[in-house]
């Protein structure tokens, strides 16, 4: 009996999900954490709606997309009544109007200017947009995000903007061969997360630390991540990015 291509691909999504959930749980338990503290986001960029909806049917409750146009193009086909969606990719100021109100959170806020525009558009629509501030923890010139050093000041400035609410931090570390080095970066992020939280800034809630992708989510969980963004380990390799 030959199974169709879609059925086979779905079976592989289910296996990927199972393996990722298992590894999150194992990494959490090993480091003395409650696995329930870690949310799994399925990163669905380049993935067709049929597979995204399959993942949702298998319990995925959060997806991440990194391009505004791509997400808006497939949004209506997705079963978003039981699944939240975050924007995780770089956002240009001129696309803010299109995305505000269409996602549950924007994780990739990397400047006061961008936060200001998200706030302005949110106020116009009568909503408050939850955001994460993206930190370039590895000082990688190919990555977006503010520096660890500038974070306290920038977060303080953003906290005063109406229409946005800071919910935590996000990072994409550079790829490092040595997992021990990656862990150090995640550890630095967690320290920053705790530091900012201890300042008790009005309108700043440090409840989400978004870090860890297919290649490094185990290290991220060990270092305190509360949200891992996993794409290829669930859906297979992408053709781009
Ligand atoms: C693509 C992407 C991911 C997921 O990457 P994988 O290596 O496929 O798990 C996570 N975060 C961001 C910001 C991404 O763009």
mmCIF file of C-alpha atoms and ligand atoms in Angstrom:
data_model
loop_
_atom_site.group_PDB
_atom_site.id
_atom_site.type_symbol
_atom_site.label_atom_id
_atom_site.label_comp_id
_atom_site.label_asym_id
_atom_site.label_seq_id
_atom_site.Cartn_x
_atom_site.Cartn_y
_atom_site.Cartn_z
ATOM 1 C CA UNK A 1 0.000 0.000 0.000
ATOM 2 C CA UNK A 2 1.533 3.291 -1.065
ATOM 3 C CA UNK A 3 1.052 6.315 1.069
ATOM 4 C CA UNK A 4 0.714 9.715 -0.503
ATOM 5 C CA UNK A 5 3.494 12.253 -0.350
ATOM 6 C CA UNK A 6 1.555 14.470 2.043
ATOM 7 C CA UNK A 7 0.832 11.590 4.396
ATOM 8 C CA UNK A 8 4.497 10.673 4.515
ATOM 9 C CA UNK A 9 5.528 14.259 5.113
ATOM 10 C CA UNK A 10 2.952 14.536 7.913
ATOM 11 C CA UNK A 11 4.292 11.363 9.519
ATOM 12 C CA UNK A 12 7.733 12.919 9.511
ATOM 13 C CA UNK A 13 6.387 16.132 11.085
ATOM 14 C CA UNK A 14 4.807 14.035 13.821
ATOM 15 C CA UNK A 15 8.100 12.226 14.436
ATOM 16 C CA UNK A 16 10.005 15.500 14.491
ATOM 17 C CA UNK A 17 7.592 16.962 17.014
ATOM 18 C CA UNK A 18 7.845 13.909 19.212
ATOM 19 C CA UNK A 19 11.645 13.989 19.173
ATOM 20 C CA UNK A 20 11.838 17.737 19.878
ATOM 21 C CA UNK A 21 9.352 17.487 22.754
ATOM 22 C CA UNK A 22 11.303 14.581 24.186
ATOM 23 C CA UNK A 23 14.587 16.493 23.996
ATOM 24 C CA UNK A 24 13.086 19.638 25.551
ATOM 25 C CA UNK A 25 11.798 17.573 28.433
ATOM 26 C CA UNK A 26 15.094 15.793 28.870
ATOM 27 C CA UNK A 27 17.122 19.022 28.792
ATOM 28 C CA UNK A 28 14.755 20.631 31.290
ATOM 29 C CA UNK A 29 14.771 17.746 33.735
ATOM 30 C CA UNK A 30 18.546 17.384 33.498
ATOM 31 C CA UNK A 31 18.987 21.002 34.527
ATOM 32 C CA UNK A 32 16.421 20.820 37.307
ATOM 33 C CA UNK A 33 13.730 22.722 35.456
ATOM 34 C CA UNK A 34 10.047 22.008 35.030
ATOM 35 C CA UNK A 35 9.530 21.128 31.329
ATOM 36 C CA UNK A 36 6.191 22.933 31.575
ATOM 37 C CA UNK A 37 8.100 26.224 31.767
ATOM 38 C CA UNK A 38 9.275 25.818 28.177
ATOM 39 C CA UNK A 39 6.956 26.663 25.283
ATOM 40 C CA UNK A 40 7.646 25.051 21.942
ATOM 41 C CA UNK A 41 7.179 27.316 18.947
ATOM 42 C CA UNK A 42 7.023 25.606 15.561
ATOM 43 C CA UNK A 43 8.801 27.879 13.098
ATOM 44 C CA UNK A 44 6.740 27.646 9.918
ATOM 45 C CA UNK A 45 8.554 29.889 7.443
ATOM 46 C CA UNK A 46 8.513 28.301 3.954
ATOM 47 C CA UNK A 47 6.198 25.552 5.266
ATOM 48 C CA UNK A 48 2.902 25.011 3.450
ATOM 49 C CA UNK A 49 -0.351 25.434 5.378
ATOM 50 C CA UNK A 50 -1.283 21.739 5.150
ATOM 51 C CA UNK A 51 1.745 20.804 7.261
ATOM 52 C CA UNK A 52 1.307 23.730 9.639
ATOM 53 C CA UNK A 53 -2.299 22.709 10.273
ATOM 54 C CA UNK A 54 -1.174 19.134 10.756
ATOM 55 C CA UNK A 55 1.291 20.289 13.416
ATOM 56 C CA UNK A 56 -1.508 22.277 15.064
ATOM 57 C CA UNK A 57 -3.661 19.132 15.051
ATOM 58 C CA UNK A 58 -0.789 17.436 16.890
ATOM 59 C CA UNK A 59 -0.815 19.994 19.672
ATOM 60 C CA UNK A 60 1.340 22.875 18.422
ATOM 61 C CA UNK A 61 -0.073 26.007 20.031
ATOM 62 C CA UNK A 62 2.434 28.595 18.812
ATOM 63 C CA UNK A 63 3.927 29.195 15.390
ATOM 64 C CA UNK A 64 6.595 31.648 14.275
ATOM 65 C CA UNK A 65 6.955 33.280 10.888
ATOM 66 C CA UNK A 66 9.733 35.587 9.827
ATOM 67 C CA UNK A 67 8.354 37.431 6.826
ATOM 68 C CA UNK A 68 5.338 39.706 6.896
ATOM 69 C CA UNK A 69 4.219 39.018 3.314
ATOM 70 C CA UNK A 70 4.614 35.275 3.578
ATOM 71 C CA UNK A 71 2.638 35.112 6.803
ATOM 72 C CA UNK A 72 -0.191 37.338 5.560
ATOM 73 C CA UNK A 73 -0.327 35.269 2.365
ATOM 74 C CA UNK A 74 -1.048 32.008 4.188
ATOM 75 C CA UNK A 75 -2.689 33.273 7.369
ATOM 76 C CA UNK A 76 -6.265 32.677 6.194
ATOM 77 C CA UNK A 77 -5.515 29.025 5.486
ATOM 78 C CA UNK A 78 -4.170 28.400 8.995
ATOM 79 C CA UNK A 79 -6.137 27.054 11.926
ATOM 80 C CA UNK A 80 -5.274 30.018 14.138
ATOM 81 C CA UNK A 81 -8.361 29.649 16.313
ATOM 82 C CA UNK A 82 -6.323 27.350 18.532
ATOM 83 C CA UNK A 83 -2.779 28.473 17.821
ATOM 84 C CA UNK A 84 -0.962 31.762 18.375
ATOM 85 C CA UNK A 85 1.445 33.321 15.907
ATOM 86 C CA UNK A 86 4.550 35.437 16.511
ATOM 87 C CA UNK A 87 6.618 37.404 14.054
ATOM 88 C CA UNK A 88 10.252 36.407 14.619
ATOM 89 C CA UNK A 89 12.049 37.861 11.600
ATOM 90 C CA UNK A 90 13.535 41.278 11.004
ATOM 91 C CA UNK A 91 10.822 43.888 10.599
ATOM 92 C CA UNK A 92 11.191 47.022 8.511
ATOM 93 C CA UNK A 93 9.417 50.125 9.726
ATOM 94 C CA UNK A 94 7.428 50.437 6.486
ATOM 95 C CA UNK A 95 5.836 46.989 7.031
ATOM 96 C CA UNK A 96 4.722 47.607 10.608
ATOM 97 C CA UNK A 97 1.232 48.756 9.594
ATOM 98 C CA UNK A 98 0.604 45.470 7.815
ATOM 99 C CA UNK A 99 1.579 43.206 10.691
ATOM 100 C CA UNK A 100 0.299 45.018 13.789
ATOM 101 C CA UNK A 101 -2.966 43.371 14.858
ATOM 102 C CA UNK A 102 -2.247 40.272 12.776
ATOM 103 C CA UNK A 103 0.160 38.508 15.151
ATOM 104 C CA UNK A 104 0.053 37.870 18.883
ATOM 105 C CA UNK A 105 3.599 39.099 19.436
ATOM 106 C CA UNK A 106 6.502 40.684 17.589
ATOM 107 C CA UNK A 107 9.713 39.096 18.882
ATOM 108 C CA UNK A 108 12.179 40.942 16.702
ATOM 109 C CA UNK A 109 12.125 44.517 18.006
ATOM 110 C CA UNK A 110 15.643 45.837 17.676
ATOM 111 C CA UNK A 111 15.350 49.613 17.963
ATOM 112 C CA UNK A 112 13.469 52.381 19.730
ATOM 113 C CA UNK A 113 12.398 53.630 16.311
ATOM 114 C CA UNK A 114 10.774 50.318 15.378
ATOM 115 C CA UNK A 115 9.072 50.059 18.770
ATOM 116 C CA UNK A 116 7.823 53.609 18.275
ATOM 117 C CA UNK A 117 6.231 52.735 14.947
ATOM 118 C CA UNK A 118 4.655 49.548 16.362
ATOM 119 C CA UNK A 119 3.294 51.654 19.218
ATOM 120 C CA UNK A 120 1.929 54.307 16.882
ATOM 121 C CA UNK A 121 0.153 51.774 14.663
ATOM 122 C CA UNK A 122 -1.179 49.896 17.691
ATOM 123 C CA UNK A 123 -2.640 53.040 19.224
ATOM 124 C CA UNK A 124 -4.322 53.815 15.896
ATOM 125 C CA UNK A 125 -5.900 50.344 15.952
ATOM 126 C CA UNK A 126 -6.835 50.614 19.618
ATOM 127 C CA UNK A 127 -4.643 47.708 20.714
ATOM 128 C CA UNK A 128 -1.485 47.076 22.690
ATOM 129 C CA UNK A 129 1.130 44.931 20.936
ATOM 130 C CA UNK A 130 3.232 42.532 22.971
ATOM 131 C CA UNK A 131 6.877 42.629 21.945
ATOM 132 C CA UNK A 132 10.213 41.055 22.777
ATOM 133 C CA UNK A 133 13.423 42.992 22.455
ATOM 134 C CA UNK A 134 15.956 41.219 20.262
ATOM 135 C CA UNK A 135 19.477 41.097 21.648
ATOM 136 C CA UNK A 136 22.533 40.321 19.534
ATOM 137 C CA UNK A 137 24.215 38.451 22.352
ATOM 138 C CA UNK A 138 27.141 37.260 20.225
ATOM 139 C CA UNK A 139 27.863 40.725 18.756
ATOM 140 C CA UNK A 140 27.575 39.051 15.370
ATOM 141 C CA UNK A 141 27.601 41.574 12.527
ATOM 142 C CA UNK A 142 25.321 39.303 10.480
ATOM 143 C CA UNK A 143 22.633 39.280 13.168
ATOM 144 C CA UNK A 144 20.051 41.817 14.216
ATOM 145 C CA UNK A 145 19.498 43.028 17.743
ATOM 146 C CA UNK A 146 20.742 45.506 20.283
ATOM 147 C CA UNK A 147 23.870 44.846 22.322
ATOM 148 C CA UNK A 148 23.787 43.483 25.857
ATOM 149 C CA UNK A 149 25.389 46.730 27.018
ATOM 150 C CA UNK A 150 22.760 48.958 25.451
ATOM 151 C CA UNK A 151 19.822 46.797 26.480
ATOM 152 C CA UNK A 152 18.928 48.441 29.828
ATOM 153 C CA UNK A 153 18.830 51.939 28.344
ATOM 154 C CA UNK A 154 16.926 50.937 25.196
ATOM 155 C CA UNK A 155 14.394 48.890 27.156
ATOM 156 C CA UNK A 156 13.865 51.835 29.474
ATOM 157 C CA UNK A 157 13.155 54.076 26.466
ATOM 158 C CA UNK A 158 10.807 51.576 24.833
ATOM 159 C CA UNK A 159 8.924 51.109 28.110
ATOM 160 C CA UNK A 160 7.702 54.685 27.808
ATOM 161 C CA UNK A 161 6.159 54.170 24.358
ATOM 162 C CA UNK A 162 2.374 53.769 24.330
ATOM 163 C CA UNK A 163 0.799 50.878 22.451
ATOM 164 C CA UNK A 164 3.586 48.364 23.126
ATOM 165 C CA UNK A 165 4.277 46.130 26.087
ATOM 166 C CA UNK A 166 7.684 44.490 26.530
ATOM 167 C CA UNK A 167 7.229 40.850 27.506
ATOM 168 C CA UNK A 168 10.844 39.718 27.460
ATOM 169 C CA UNK A 169 13.923 39.124 25.351
ATOM 170 C CA UNK A 170 14.762 37.176 22.205
ATOM 171 C CA UNK A 171 18.087 36.196 20.709
ATOM 172 C CA UNK A 172 19.628 34.353 17.769
ATOM 173 C CA UNK A 173 23.222 33.493 18.681
ATOM 174 C CA UNK A 174 25.850 33.032 15.973
ATOM 175 C CA UNK A 175 26.543 29.446 14.962
ATOM 176 C CA UNK A 176 29.469 28.182 17.020
ATOM 177 C CA UNK A 177 31.082 24.770 16.585
ATOM 178 C CA UNK A 178 31.501 24.415 20.310
ATOM 179 C CA UNK A 179 28.201 23.955 22.156
ATOM 180 C CA UNK A 180 29.901 25.054 25.376
ATOM 181 C CA UNK A 181 30.472 28.500 23.838
ATOM 182 C CA UNK A 182 26.841 28.691 22.727
ATOM 183 C CA UNK A 183 25.761 27.860 26.267
ATOM 184 C CA UNK A 184 27.843 30.760 27.555
ATOM 185 C CA UNK A 185 25.927 33.128 25.284
ATOM 186 C CA UNK A 186 22.589 31.745 26.463
ATOM 187 C CA UNK A 187 23.792 32.116 30.039
ATOM 188 C CA UNK A 188 24.648 35.771 29.401
ATOM 189 C CA UNK A 189 21.133 36.271 28.023
ATOM 190 C CA UNK A 190 19.614 34.791 31.131
ATOM 191 C CA UNK A 191 21.687 37.094 33.313
ATOM 192 C CA UNK A 192 20.505 40.078 31.294
ATOM 193 C CA UNK A 193 16.918 38.833 31.574
ATOM 194 C CA UNK A 194 17.226 38.627 35.373
ATOM 195 C CA UNK A 195 18.991 42.006 35.573
ATOM 196 C CA UNK A 196 16.276 43.788 33.621
ATOM 197 C CA UNK A 197 13.560 42.039 35.595
ATOM 198 C CA UNK A 198 15.099 43.187 38.875
ATOM 199 C CA UNK A 199 14.845 46.822 37.776
ATOM 200 C CA UNK A 200 11.041 46.537 37.932
ATOM 201 C CA UNK A 201 10.505 49.020 35.113
ATOM 202 C CA UNK A 202 6.877 50.070 34.578
ATOM 203 C CA UNK A 203 5.304 48.350 31.567
ATOM 204 C CA UNK A 204 8.190 45.859 31.297
ATOM 205 C CA UNK A 205 7.388 42.216 32.015
ATOM 206 C CA UNK A 206 10.284 39.800 31.835
ATOM 207 C CA UNK A 207 8.284 36.613 31.434
ATOM 208 C CA UNK A 208 9.552 35.321 28.110
ATOM 209 C CA UNK A 209 13.140 34.443 27.268
ATOM 210 C CA UNK A 210 13.005 33.317 23.635
ATOM 211 C CA UNK A 211 16.147 31.419 22.702
ATOM 212 C CA UNK A 212 17.096 28.131 21.101
ATOM 213 C CA UNK A 213 16.561 26.796 17.559
ATOM 214 C CA UNK A 214 16.868 23.321 16.003
ATOM 215 C CA UNK A 215 20.613 23.151 16.521
ATOM 216 C CA UNK A 216 20.854 24.564 20.015
ATOM 217 C CA UNK A 217 17.521 24.366 21.852
ATOM 218 C CA UNK A 218 18.853 21.801 24.333
ATOM 219 C CA UNK A 219 21.594 24.202 25.463
ATOM 220 C CA UNK A 220 19.064 27.048 25.556
ATOM 221 C CA UNK A 221 16.676 25.084 27.766
ATOM 222 C CA UNK A 222 19.562 24.174 30.071
ATOM 223 C CA UNK A 223 20.298 27.899 30.409
ATOM 224 C CA UNK A 224 16.762 29.012 31.172
ATOM 225 C CA UNK A 225 14.958 29.531 27.870
ATOM 226 C CA UNK A 226 11.179 29.719 28.238
ATOM 227 C CA UNK A 227 10.425 29.651 24.500
ATOM 228 C CA UNK A 228 12.298 27.643 21.885
ATOM 229 C CA UNK A 229 11.800 28.394 18.191
ATOM 230 C CA UNK A 230 12.205 25.165 16.244
ATOM 231 C CA UNK A 231 11.755 24.843 12.488
ATOM 232 C CA UNK A 232 13.842 22.326 10.566
ATOM 233 C CA UNK A 233 13.909 19.722 13.352
ATOM 234 C CA UNK A 234 10.127 19.513 12.934
ATOM 235 C CA UNK A 235 9.455 20.260 9.274
ATOM 236 C CA UNK A 236 12.745 19.208 7.679
ATOM 237 C CA UNK A 237 15.361 21.271 5.895
ATOM 238 C CA UNK A 238 14.248 24.442 4.140
ATOM 239 C CA UNK A 239 15.441 25.588 0.743
ATOM 240 C CA UNK A 240 16.163 29.058 2.010
ATOM 241 C CA UNK A 241 17.127 30.551 5.384
HETATM 242 C C1 LIG B 1 14.277 30.190 11.013
HETATM 243 C C2 LIG B 1 14.312 30.690 12.397
HETATM 244 C C3 LIG B 1 14.261 29.797 13.491
HETATM 245 C C4 LIG B 1 14.215 28.288 13.345
HETATM 246 O O1 LIG B 1 15.378 27.808 12.768
HETATM 247 P P1 LIG B 1 15.669 26.221 12.699
HETATM 248 O O2 LIG B 1 17.149 26.135 12.717
HETATM 249 O O3 LIG B 1 15.065 25.732 11.451
HETATM 250 O O4 LIG B 1 15.050 25.604 13.906
HETATM 251 C C5 LIG B 1 14.262 30.344 14.763
HETATM 252 N N1 LIG B 1 14.313 31.678 14.962
HETATM 253 C C6 LIG B 1 14.363 32.559 13.951
HETATM 254 C C7 LIG B 1 14.428 33.993 14.261
HETATM 255 C C8 LIG B 1 14.370 32.085 12.644
HETATM 256 O O5 LIG B 1 14.435 32.975 11.629
#
